[in-house]
PDB file of C-alpha atoms in Angstrom:
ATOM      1  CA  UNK A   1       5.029  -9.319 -13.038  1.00  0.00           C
ATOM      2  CA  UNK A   2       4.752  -9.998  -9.300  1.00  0.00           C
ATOM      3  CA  UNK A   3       1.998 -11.844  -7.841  1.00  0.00           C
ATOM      4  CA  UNK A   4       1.615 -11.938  -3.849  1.00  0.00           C
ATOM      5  CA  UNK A   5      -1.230 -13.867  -2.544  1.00  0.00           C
ATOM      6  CA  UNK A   6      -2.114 -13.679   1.155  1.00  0.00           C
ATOM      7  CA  UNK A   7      -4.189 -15.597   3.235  1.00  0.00           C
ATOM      8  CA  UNK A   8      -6.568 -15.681   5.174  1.00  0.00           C
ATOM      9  CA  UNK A   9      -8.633 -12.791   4.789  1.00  0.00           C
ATOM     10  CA  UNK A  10     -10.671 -12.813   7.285  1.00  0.00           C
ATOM     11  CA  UNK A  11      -9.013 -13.863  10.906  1.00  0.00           C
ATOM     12  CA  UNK A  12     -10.757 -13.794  14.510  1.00  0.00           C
ATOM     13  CA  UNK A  13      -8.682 -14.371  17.501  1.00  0.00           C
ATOM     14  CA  UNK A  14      -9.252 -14.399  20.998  1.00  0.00           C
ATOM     15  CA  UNK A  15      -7.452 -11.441  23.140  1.00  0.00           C
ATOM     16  CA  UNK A  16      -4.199 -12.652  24.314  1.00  0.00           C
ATOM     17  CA  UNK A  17      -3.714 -15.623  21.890  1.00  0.00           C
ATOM     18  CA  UNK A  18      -1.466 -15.693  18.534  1.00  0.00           C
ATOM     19  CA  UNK A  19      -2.559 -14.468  14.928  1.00  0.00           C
ATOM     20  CA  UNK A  20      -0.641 -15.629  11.931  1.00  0.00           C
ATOM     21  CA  UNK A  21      -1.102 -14.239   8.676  1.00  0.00           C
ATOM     22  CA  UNK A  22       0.447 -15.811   5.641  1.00  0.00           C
ATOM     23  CA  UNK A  23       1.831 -14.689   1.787  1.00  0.00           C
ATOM     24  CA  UNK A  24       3.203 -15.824  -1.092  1.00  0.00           C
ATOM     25  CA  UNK A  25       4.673 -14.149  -3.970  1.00  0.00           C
ATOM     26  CA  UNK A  26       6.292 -15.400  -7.190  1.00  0.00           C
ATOM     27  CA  UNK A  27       9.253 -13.152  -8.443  1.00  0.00           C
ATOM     28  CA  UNK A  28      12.180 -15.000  -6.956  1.00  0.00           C
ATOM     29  CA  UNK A  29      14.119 -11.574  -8.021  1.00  0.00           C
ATOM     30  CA  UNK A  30      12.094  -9.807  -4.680  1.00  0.00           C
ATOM     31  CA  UNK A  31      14.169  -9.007  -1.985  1.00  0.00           C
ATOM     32  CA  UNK A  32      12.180  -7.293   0.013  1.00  0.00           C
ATOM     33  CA  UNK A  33       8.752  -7.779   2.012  1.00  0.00           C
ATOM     34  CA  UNK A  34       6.915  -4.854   4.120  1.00  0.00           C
ATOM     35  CA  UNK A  35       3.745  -5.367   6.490  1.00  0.00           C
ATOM     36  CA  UNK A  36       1.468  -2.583   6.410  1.00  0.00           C
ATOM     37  CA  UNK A  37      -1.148  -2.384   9.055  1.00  0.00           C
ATOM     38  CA  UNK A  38      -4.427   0.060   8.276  1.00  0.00           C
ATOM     39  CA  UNK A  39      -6.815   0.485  10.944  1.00  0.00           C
ATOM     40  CA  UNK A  40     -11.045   1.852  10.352  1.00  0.00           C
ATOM     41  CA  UNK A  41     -10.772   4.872   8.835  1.00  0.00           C
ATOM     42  CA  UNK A  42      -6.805   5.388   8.842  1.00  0.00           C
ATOM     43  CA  UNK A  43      -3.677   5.556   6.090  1.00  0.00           C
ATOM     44  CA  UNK A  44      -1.904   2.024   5.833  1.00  0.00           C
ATOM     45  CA  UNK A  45       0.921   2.229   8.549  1.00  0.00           C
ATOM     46  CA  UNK A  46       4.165   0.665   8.116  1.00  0.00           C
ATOM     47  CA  UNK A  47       4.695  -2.129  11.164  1.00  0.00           C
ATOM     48  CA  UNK A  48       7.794  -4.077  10.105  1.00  0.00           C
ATOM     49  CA  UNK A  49       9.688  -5.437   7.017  1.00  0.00           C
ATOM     50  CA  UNK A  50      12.484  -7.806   6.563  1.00  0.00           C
ATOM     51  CA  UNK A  51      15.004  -8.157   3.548  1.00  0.00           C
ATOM     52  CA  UNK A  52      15.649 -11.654   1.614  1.00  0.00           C
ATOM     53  CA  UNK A  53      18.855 -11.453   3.546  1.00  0.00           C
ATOM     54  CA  UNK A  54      17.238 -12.531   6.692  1.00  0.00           C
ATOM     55  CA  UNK A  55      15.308 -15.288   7.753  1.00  0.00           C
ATOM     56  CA  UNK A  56      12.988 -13.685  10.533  1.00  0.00           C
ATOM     57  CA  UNK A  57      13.017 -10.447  12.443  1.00  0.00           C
ATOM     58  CA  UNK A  58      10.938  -9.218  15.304  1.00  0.00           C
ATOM     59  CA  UNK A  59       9.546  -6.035  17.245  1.00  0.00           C
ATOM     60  CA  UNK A  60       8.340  -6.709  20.515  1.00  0.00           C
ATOM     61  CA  UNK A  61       5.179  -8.392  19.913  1.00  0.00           C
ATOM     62  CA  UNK A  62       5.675  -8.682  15.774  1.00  0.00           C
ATOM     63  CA  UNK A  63       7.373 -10.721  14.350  1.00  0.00           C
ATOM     64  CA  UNK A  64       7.988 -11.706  10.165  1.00  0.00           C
ATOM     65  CA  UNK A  65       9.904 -14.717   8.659  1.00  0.00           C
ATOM     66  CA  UNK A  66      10.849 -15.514   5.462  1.00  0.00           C
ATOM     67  CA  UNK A  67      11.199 -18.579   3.091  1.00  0.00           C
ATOM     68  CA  UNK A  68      12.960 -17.739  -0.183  1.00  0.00           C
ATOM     69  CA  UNK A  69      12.976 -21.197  -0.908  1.00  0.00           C
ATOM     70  CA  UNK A  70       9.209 -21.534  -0.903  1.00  0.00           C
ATOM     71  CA  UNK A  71       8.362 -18.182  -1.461  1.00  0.00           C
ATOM     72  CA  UNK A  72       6.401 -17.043   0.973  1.00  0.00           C
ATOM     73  CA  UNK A  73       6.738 -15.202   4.107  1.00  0.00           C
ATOM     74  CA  UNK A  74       4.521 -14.716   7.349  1.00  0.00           C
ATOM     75  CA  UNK A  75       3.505 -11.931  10.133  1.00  0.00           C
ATOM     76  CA  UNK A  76       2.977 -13.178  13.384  1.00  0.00           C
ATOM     77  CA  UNK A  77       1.722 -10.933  16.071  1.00  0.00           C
ATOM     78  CA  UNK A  78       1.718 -12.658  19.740  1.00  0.00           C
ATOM     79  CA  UNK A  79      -0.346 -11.588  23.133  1.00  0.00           C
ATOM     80  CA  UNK A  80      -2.815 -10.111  20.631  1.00  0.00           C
ATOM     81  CA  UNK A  81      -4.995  -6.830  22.298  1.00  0.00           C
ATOM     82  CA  UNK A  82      -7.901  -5.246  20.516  1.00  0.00           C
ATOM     83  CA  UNK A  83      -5.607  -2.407  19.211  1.00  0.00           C
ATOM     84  CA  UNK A  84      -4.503  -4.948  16.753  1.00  0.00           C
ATOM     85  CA  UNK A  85      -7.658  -5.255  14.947  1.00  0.00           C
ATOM     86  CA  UNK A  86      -7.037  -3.683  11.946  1.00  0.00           C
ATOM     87  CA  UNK A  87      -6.656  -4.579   7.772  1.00  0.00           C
ATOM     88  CA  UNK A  88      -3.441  -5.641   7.674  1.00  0.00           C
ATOM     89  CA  UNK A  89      -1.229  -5.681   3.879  1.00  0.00           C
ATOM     90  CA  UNK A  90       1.983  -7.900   2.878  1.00  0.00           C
ATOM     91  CA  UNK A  91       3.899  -6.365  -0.274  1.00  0.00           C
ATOM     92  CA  UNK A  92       6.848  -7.313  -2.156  1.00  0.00           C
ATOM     93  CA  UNK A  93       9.368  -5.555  -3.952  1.00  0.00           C
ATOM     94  CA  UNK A  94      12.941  -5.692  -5.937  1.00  0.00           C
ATOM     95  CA  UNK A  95      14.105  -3.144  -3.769  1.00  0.00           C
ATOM     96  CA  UNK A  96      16.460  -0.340  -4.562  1.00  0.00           C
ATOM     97  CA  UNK A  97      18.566  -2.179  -6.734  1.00  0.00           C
ATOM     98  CA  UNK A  98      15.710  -2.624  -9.491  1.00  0.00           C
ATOM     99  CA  UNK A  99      12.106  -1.696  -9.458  1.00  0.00           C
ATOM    100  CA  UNK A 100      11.090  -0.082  -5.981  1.00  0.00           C
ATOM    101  CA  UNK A 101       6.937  -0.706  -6.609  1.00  0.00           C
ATOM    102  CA  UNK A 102       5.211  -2.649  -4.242  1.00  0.00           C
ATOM    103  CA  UNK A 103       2.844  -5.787  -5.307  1.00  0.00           C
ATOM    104  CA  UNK A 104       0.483  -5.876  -2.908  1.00  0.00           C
ATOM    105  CA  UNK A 105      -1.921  -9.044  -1.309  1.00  0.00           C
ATOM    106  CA  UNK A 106      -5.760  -8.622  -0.766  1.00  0.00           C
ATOM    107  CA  UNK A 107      -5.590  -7.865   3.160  1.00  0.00           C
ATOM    108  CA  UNK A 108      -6.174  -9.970   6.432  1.00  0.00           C
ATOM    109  CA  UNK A 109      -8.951  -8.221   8.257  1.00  0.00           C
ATOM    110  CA  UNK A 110      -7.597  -9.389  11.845  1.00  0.00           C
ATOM    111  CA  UNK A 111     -10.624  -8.956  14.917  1.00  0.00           C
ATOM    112  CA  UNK A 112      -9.220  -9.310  18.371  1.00  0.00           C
ATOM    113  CA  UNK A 113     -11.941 -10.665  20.648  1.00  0.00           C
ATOM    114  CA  UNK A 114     -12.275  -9.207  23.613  1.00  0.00           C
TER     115      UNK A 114
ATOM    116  CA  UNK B   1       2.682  10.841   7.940  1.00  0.00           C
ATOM    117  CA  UNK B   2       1.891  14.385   7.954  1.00  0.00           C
ATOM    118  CA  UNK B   3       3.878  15.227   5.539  1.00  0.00           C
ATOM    119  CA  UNK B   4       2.216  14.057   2.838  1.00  0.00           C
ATOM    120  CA  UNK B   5      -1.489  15.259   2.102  1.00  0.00           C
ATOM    121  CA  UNK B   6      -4.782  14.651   0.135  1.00  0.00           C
ATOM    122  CA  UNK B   7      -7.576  16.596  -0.971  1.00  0.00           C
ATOM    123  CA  UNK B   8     -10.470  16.808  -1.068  1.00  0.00           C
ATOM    124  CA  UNK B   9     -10.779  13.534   1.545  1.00  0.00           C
ATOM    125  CA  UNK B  10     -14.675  13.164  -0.297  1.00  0.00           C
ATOM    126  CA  UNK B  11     -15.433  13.930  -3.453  1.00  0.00           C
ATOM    127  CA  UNK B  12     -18.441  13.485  -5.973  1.00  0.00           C
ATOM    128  CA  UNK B  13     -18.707  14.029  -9.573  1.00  0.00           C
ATOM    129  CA  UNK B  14     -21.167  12.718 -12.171  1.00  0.00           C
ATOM    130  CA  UNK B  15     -20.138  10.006 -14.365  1.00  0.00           C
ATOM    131  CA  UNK B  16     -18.317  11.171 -17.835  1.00  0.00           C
ATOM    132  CA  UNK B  17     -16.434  13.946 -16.295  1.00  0.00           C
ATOM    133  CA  UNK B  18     -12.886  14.058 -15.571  1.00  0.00           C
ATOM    134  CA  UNK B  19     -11.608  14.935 -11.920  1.00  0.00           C
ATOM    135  CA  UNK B  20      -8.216  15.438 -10.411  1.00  0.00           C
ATOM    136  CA  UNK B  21      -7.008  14.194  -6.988  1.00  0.00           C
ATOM    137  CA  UNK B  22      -4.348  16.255  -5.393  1.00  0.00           C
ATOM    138  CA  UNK B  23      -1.253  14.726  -3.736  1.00  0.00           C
ATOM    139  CA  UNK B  24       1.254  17.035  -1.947  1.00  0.00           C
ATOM    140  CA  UNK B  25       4.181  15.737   0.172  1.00  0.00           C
ATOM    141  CA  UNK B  26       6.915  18.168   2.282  1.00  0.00           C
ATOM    142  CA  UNK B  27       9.074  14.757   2.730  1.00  0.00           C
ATOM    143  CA  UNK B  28      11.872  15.795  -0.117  1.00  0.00           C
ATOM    144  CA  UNK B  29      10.935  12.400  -1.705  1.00  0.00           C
ATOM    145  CA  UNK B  30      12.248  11.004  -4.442  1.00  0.00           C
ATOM    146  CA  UNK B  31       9.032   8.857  -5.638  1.00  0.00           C
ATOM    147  CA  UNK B  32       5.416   8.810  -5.740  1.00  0.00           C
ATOM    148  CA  UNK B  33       2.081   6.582  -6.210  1.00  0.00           C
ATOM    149  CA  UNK B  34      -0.927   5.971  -6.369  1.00  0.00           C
ATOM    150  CA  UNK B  35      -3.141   2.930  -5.632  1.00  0.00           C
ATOM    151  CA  UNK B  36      -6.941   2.326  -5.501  1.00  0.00           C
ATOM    152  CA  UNK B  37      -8.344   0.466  -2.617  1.00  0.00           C
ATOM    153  CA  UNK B  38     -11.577  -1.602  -3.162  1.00  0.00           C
ATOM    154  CA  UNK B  39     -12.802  -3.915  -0.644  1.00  0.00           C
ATOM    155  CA  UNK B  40     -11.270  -7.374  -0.770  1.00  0.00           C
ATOM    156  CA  UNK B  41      -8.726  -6.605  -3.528  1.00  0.00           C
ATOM    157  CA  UNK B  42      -6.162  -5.000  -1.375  1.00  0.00           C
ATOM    158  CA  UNK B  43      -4.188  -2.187  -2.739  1.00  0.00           C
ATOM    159  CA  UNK B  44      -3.511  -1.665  -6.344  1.00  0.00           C
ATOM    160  CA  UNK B  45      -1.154   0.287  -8.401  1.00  0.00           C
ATOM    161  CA  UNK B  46      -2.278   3.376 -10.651  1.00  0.00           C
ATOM    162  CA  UNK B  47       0.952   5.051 -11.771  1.00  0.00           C
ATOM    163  CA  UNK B  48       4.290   6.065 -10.039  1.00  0.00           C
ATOM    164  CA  UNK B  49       6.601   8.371 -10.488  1.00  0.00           C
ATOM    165  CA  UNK B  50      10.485   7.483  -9.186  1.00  0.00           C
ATOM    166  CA  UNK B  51      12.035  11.216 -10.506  1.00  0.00           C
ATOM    167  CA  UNK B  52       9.844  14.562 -11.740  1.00  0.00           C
ATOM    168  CA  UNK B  53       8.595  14.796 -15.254  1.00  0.00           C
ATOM    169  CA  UNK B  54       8.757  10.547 -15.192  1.00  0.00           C
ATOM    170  CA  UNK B  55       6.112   8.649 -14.589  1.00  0.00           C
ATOM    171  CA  UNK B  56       5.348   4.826 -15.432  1.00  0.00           C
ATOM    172  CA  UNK B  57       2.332   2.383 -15.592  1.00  0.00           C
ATOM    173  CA  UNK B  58       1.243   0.320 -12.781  1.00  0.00           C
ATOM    174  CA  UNK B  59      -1.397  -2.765 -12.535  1.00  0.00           C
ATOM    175  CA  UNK B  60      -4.434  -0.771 -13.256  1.00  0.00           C
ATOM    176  CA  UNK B  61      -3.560   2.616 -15.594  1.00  0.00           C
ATOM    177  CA  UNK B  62      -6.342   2.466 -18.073  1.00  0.00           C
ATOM    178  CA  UNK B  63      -8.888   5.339 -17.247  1.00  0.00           C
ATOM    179  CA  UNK B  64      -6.102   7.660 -15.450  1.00  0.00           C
ATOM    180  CA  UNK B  65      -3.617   9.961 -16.009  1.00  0.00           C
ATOM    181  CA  UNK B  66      -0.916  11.759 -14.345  1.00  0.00           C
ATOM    182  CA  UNK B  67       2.135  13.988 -14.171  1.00  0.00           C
ATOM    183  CA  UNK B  68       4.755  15.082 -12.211  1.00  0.00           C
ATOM    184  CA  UNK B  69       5.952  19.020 -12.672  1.00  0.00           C
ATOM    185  CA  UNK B  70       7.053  19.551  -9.198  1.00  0.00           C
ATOM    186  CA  UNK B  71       8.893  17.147  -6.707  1.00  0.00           C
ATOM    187  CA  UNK B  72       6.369  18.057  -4.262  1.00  0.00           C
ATOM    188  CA  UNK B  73       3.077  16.952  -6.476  1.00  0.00           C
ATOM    189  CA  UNK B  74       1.676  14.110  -8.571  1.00  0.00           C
ATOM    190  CA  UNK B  75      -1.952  14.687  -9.132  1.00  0.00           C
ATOM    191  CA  UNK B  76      -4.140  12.220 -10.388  1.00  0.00           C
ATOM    192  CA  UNK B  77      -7.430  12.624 -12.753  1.00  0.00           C
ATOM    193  CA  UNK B  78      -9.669  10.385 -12.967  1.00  0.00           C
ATOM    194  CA  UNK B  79     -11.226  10.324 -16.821  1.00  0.00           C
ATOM    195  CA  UNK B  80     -14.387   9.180 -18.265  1.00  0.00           C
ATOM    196  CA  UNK B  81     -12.322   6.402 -20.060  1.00  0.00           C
ATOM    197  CA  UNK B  82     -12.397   4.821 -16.163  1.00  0.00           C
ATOM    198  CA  UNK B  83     -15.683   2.510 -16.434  1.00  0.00           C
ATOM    199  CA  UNK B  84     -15.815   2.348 -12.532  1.00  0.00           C
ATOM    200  CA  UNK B  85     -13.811   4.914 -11.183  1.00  0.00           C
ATOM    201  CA  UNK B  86     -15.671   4.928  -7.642  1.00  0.00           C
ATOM    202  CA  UNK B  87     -13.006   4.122  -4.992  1.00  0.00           C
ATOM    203  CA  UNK B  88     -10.859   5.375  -2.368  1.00  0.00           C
ATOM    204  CA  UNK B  89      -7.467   6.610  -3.714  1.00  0.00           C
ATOM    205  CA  UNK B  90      -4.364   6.659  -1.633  1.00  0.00           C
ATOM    206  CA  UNK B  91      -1.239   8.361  -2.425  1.00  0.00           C
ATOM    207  CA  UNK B  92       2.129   7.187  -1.121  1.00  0.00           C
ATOM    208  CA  UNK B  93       5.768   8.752  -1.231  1.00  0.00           C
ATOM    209  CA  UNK B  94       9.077   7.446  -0.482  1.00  0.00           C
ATOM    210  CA  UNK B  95      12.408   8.042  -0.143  1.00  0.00           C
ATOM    211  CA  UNK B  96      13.414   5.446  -2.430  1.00  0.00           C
ATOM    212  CA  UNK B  97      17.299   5.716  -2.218  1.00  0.00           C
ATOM    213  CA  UNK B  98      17.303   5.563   1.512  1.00  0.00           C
ATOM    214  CA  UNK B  99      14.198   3.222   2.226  1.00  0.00           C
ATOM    215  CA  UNK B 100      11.571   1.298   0.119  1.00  0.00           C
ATOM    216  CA  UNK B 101       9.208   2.650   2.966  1.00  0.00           C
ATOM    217  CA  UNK B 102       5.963   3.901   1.802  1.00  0.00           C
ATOM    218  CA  UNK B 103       4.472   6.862   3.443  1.00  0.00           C
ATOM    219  CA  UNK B 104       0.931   7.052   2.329  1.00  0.00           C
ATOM    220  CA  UNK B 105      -1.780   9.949   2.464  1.00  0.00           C
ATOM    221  CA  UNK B 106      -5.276  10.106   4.210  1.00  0.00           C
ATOM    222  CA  UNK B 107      -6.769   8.947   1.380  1.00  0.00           C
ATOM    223  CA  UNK B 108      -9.461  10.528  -1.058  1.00  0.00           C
ATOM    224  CA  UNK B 109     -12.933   8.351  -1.263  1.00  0.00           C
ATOM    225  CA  UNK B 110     -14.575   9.408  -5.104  1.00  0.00           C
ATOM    226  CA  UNK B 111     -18.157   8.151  -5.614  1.00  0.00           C
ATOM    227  CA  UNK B 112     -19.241   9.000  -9.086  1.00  0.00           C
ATOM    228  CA  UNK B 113     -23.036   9.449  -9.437  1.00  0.00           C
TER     229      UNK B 113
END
């Protein structure tokens, strides 16, 4: 089955700078790659996904690309504020075409310093 | 998010009984899981359902059971075949045919004494 492996999983950044959180996975056959973001206390939240179609797509400050070659893929969130501290998830799937389950990675917990 | 729901949010029971988590979801969709969250292991799959009265294995099964009767529902018990059942259990839903987007529930923390 699917493995995805993210790193790091821990990550402290000052207010204002960048925060890059990488994955890997290792069914070639997954076409599709959601970040979930889940702050204290909260449900998991969607933030952005991209398709093995694409190589990178953004949302204002959030941005994922993708490497089929390599496997792996990578959330980058820029001008970081302390409403970004939060657990944050990468996932990978076969999408609608085969099996829709997600694999999940461990987490990033991400701490914005003030 | 508010459309799909957990209860009870905390629950205890004492080890060797069985217990059922509800999951409820107004969203008209199609599938339905469940994961267990532990701390530094990330989010893993129970069981899912992708039509009613089907369900399938995911990563972790052994311990819990489900079914799916009703669109709307796919409770989860918790048996006293789990050796370490104490977690917090999410539920998720999605419209599958549309979007691989995952809605998930609040989230029900079980501590087993």
């Amino acid at each position: 089955g699917e493995n995805v492996e993210q790193h790091p999983s821990t990550l402290s950044v000052q207010e204002g700078d960048s925060a890059v959180i990488k994955c890997t996975y290792s069914d070639s056959a997954s076409n599709y790659f959601p970040w979930y973001k889940q702050e204290l206390g909260k449900r998991p939240q969607l933030i952005i996904d991209i398709r093995s179609n694409v190589g990178e797509k953004k949302d204002q400050r959030i941005a994922v690309t993708l490497n089929k070659t390599a496997k792996h893929f990578s959330l980058h969130i820029t001008e970081t504020q302390p409403e970004d501290s939060a657990v944050y998830f990468c996932a990978a799937s076969k999408g609608v075409e085969g099996n829709e389950k997600l694999t999940f990675g461990t987490g990033t917990r991400l701490t914005i310093i003030p | 998010d508010g459309g799909i729901t957990q209860s009870p949010k905390y629950l205890f029971r004492k080890e060797g009984q069985n217990v059922t988590l509800s999951c409820e979801q107004n969203l008209n969709h199609d599938a339905m899981y469940w994961y267990r969250q532990d701390p530094g292991q990330g989010l893993r799959l129970i069981y899912y359902s992708q039509i009613v009265n089907d369900f399938q294995k995911g990563d972790i099964a052994e311990g819990y059971s489900v079914s799916r009767e009703k669109k709307e529902s796919f409770p989860l018990t918790v048996t006293s075949a789990q050796k370490n059942p104490t977690a917090f259990y999410l539920c998720a839903s999605s419209p599958t045919r549309v979007s691989n987007e995952q809605f998930f529930g609040p989230g029900t923390r079980l501590t087993v004494l």
